[in-house]
Short mmCIF file of C-alpha atoms in Angstrom, two decimals:
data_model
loop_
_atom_site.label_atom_id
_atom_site.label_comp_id
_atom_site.label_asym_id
_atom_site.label_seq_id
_atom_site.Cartn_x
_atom_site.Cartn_y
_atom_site.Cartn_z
CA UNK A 847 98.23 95.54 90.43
CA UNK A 848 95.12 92.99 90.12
CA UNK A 849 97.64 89.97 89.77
CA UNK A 850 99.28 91.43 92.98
CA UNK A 851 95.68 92.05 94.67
CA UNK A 852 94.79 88.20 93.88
CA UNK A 853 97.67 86.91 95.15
CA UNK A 854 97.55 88.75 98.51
CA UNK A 855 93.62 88.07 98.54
CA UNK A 856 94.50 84.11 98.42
CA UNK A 857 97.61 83.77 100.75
CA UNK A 858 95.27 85.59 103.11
CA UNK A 859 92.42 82.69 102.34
CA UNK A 860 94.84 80.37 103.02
CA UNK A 861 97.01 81.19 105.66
CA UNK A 862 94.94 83.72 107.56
CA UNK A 863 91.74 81.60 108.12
CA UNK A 864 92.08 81.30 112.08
CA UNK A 865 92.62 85.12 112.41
CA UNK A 866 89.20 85.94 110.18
CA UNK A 867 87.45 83.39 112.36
CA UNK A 868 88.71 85.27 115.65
CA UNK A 869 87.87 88.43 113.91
CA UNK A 870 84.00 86.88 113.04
CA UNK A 871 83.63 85.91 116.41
CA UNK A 872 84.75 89.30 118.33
CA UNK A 873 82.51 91.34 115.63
CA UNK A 874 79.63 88.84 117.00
CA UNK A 875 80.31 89.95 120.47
CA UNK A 876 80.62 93.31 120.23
CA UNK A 877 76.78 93.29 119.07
CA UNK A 878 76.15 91.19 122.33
CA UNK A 879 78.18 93.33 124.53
CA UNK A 880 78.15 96.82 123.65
CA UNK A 881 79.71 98.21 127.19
CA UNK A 882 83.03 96.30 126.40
CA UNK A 883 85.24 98.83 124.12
CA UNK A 884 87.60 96.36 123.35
CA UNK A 885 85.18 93.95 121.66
CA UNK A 886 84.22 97.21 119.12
CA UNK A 887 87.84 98.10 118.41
CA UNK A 888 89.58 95.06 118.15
CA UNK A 889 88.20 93.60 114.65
CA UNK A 890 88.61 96.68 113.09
CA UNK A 891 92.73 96.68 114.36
CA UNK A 892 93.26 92.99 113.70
CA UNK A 893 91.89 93.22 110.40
CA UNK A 894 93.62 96.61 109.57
CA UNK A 895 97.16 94.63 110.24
CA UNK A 896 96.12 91.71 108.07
CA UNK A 897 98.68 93.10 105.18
CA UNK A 898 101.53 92.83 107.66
CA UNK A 899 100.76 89.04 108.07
CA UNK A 900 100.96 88.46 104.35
CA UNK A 901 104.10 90.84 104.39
CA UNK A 902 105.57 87.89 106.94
CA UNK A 903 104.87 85.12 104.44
CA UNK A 904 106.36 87.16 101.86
CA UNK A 905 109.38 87.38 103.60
CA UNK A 906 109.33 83.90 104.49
CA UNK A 907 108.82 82.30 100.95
CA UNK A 908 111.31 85.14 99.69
CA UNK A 909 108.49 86.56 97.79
CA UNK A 910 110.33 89.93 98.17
CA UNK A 911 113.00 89.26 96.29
CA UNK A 912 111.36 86.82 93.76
CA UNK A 913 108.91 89.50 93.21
CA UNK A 914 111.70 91.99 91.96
CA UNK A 915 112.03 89.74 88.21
CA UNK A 916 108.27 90.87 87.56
CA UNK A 917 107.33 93.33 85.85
CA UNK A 918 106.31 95.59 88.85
CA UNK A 919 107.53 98.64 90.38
CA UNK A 920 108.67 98.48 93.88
CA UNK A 921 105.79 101.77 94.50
CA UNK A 922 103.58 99.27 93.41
CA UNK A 923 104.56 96.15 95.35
CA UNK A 924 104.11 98.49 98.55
CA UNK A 925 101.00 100.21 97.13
CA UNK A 926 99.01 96.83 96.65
CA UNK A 927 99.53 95.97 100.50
CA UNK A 928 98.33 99.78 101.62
CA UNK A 929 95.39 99.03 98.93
CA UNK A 930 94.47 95.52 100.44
CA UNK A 931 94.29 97.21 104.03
CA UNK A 932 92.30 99.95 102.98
CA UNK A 933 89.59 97.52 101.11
CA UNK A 934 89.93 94.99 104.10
CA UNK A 935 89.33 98.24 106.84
CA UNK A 936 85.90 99.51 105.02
CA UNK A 937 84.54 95.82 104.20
CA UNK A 938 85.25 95.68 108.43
CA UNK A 939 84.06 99.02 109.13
CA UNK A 940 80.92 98.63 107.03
CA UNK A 941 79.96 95.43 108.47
CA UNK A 942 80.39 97.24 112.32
CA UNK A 943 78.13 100.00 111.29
CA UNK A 944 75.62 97.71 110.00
CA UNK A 945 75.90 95.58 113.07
CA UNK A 946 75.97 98.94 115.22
CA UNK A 947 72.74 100.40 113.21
CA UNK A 948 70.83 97.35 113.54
CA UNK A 949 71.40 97.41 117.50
CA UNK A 950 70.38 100.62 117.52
CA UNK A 951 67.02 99.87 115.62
CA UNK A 952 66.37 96.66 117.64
CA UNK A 953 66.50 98.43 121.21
CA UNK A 954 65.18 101.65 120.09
CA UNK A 955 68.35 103.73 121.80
CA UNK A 956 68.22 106.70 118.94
CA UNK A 957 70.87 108.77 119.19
CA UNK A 958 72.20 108.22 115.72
CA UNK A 959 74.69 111.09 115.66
CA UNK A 960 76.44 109.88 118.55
CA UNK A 961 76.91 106.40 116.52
CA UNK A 962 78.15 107.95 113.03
CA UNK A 963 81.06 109.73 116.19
CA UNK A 964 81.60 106.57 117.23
CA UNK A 965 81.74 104.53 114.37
CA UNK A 966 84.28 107.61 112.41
CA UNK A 967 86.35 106.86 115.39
CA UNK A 968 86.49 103.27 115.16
CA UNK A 969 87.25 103.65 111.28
CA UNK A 970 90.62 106.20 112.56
CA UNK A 971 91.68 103.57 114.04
CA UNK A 972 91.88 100.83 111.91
CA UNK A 973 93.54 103.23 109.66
CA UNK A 974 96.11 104.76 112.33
CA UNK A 975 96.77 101.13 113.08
CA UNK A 976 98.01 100.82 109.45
CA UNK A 977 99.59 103.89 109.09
CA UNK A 978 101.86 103.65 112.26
CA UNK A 979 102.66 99.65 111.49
CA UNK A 980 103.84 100.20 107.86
CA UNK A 981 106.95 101.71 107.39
CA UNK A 982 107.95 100.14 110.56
CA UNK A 983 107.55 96.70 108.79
CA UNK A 984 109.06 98.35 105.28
CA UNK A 985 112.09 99.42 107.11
CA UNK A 986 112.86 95.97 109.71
CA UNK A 987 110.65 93.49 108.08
CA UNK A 988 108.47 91.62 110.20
CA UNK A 989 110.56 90.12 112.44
CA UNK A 990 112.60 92.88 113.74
CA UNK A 991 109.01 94.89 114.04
CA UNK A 992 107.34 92.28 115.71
CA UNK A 993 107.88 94.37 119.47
CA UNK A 994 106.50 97.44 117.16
CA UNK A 995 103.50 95.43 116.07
CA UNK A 996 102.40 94.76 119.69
CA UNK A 997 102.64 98.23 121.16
CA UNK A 998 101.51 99.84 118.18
CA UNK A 999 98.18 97.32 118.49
CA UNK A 1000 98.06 97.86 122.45
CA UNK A 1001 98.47 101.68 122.38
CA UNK A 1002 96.01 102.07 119.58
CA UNK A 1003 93.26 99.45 120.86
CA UNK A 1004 93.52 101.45 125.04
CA UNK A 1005 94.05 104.76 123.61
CA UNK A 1006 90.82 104.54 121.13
CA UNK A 1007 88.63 102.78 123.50
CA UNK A 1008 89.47 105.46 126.39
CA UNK A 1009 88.54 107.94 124.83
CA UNK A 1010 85.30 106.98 123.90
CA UNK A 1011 84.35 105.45 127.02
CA UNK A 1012 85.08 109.39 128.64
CA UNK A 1013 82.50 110.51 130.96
CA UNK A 1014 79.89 112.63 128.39
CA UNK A 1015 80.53 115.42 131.07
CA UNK A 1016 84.26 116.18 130.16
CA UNK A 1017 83.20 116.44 126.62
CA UNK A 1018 81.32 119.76 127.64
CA UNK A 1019 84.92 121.22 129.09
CA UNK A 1020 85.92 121.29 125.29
CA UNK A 1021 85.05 123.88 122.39
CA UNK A 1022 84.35 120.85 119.79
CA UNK A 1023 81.30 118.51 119.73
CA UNK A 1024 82.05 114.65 119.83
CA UNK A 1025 80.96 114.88 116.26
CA UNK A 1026 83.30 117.49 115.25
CA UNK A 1027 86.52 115.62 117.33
CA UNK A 1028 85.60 112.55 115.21
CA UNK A 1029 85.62 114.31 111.93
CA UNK A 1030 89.37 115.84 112.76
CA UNK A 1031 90.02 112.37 114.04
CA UNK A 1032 89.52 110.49 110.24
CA UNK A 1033 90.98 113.95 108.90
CA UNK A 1034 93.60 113.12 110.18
CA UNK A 1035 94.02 109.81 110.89
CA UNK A 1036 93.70 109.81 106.85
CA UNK A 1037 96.71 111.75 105.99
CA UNK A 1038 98.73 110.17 108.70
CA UNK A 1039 97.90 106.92 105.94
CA UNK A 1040 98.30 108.74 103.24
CA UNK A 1041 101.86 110.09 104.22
CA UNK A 1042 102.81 106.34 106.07
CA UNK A 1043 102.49 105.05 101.80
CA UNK A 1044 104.43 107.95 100.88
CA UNK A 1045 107.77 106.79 103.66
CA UNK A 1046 106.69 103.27 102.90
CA UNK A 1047 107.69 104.06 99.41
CA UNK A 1048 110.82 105.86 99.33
CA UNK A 1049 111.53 103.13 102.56
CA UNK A 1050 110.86 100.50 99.96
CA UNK A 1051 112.40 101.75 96.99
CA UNK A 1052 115.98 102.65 98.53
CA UNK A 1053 116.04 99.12 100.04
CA UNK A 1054 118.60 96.72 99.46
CA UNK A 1055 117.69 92.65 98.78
#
């Protein structure tokens, strides 16, 4: 699984360069511009869909079918791409809520429960984005799910920013607090992941190369 992590971790450094720059350079603005949801949710997604880029290469150098003579299970060749999203989500997430916390310190706005809502939010999506891309990819590879990739990124990117730019008064029509809807939100953004590896799996293993 480590040789498998390194050699995603370096096809990434090599080949995915332009996209971490654009990713650095959206995280900078969202600090600057804090009104614009997009600018807060869009590293997070980008980055979260990384794995699908280095699935693309894979298919492209036949790396899934070379990668059948090694000494690796097929639950294991999908596992290590759900692995390097997950590690490539929280090094992204924990980066926003550093940038997010030191905002918050610099213009004194407070409200620091408010920010851990926001921030659990942004951290559902990046792993909804995953969850909903990967058996889609499994299944059609990355060409056929290239129309999947787009509305999947589109859909998740509106629908997550709506809702958090909501007027605070609608909030008060519901039972739950914001804190409590972002809780359910990872809850369950979470086992949407964890059952997306489980088709991505049994996808993966009945395939045919």
């Amino acid at each position: 699984m480590k040789g498998l992590l390194l050699k995603d971790l370096y096809m990434m450094r090599k080949y995915c360069w332009m996209m971490l720059a654009v990713i650095v350079l959206f995280t900078a603005v969202s600090f600057v511009d804090k009104a614009n949801m997009f600018f807060q949710f869009y590293p997070i997604v980008i980055i979260s869909v990384l794995p699908v880029t280095i699935l693309g290469y894979d298919e492209k150098c036949h790396w899934d079918v070379y990668g059948q003579v090694f000494p690796y299970s097929r639950k294991q060749l999908v596992t290590v791409k759900y692995l390097l999203g997950l590690i490539l989500v929280c090094a992204m997430w924990l980066l926003l809520a550093a940038i997010q916390f030191f905002g918050s310190v610099v213009n004194h706005s407070g409200g620091q429960g408010d920010l851990w809502s926001f921030l659990l939010i942004v951290l559902s999506t990046g792993f909804l984005a995953s969850g909903f891309l990967m058996p889609i990819i499994f299944k059609f590879g990355t060409e056929k799910g290239r129309l999947a990739f787009m509305i999947v990124i589109v859909l998740i990117c509106a629908g997550s920013a709506g809702m958090t730019s909501l007027p605070s008064n609608i909030l008060f029509r519901f039972p739950l607090s914001t804190g409590a809807v972002a809780l359910i939100a990872f809850a369950a953004s979470s086992i949407i992941l964890f059952l997306s590896w489980i088709v991505s799996v049994k996808i993966y293993e009945r395939k045919e190369f």
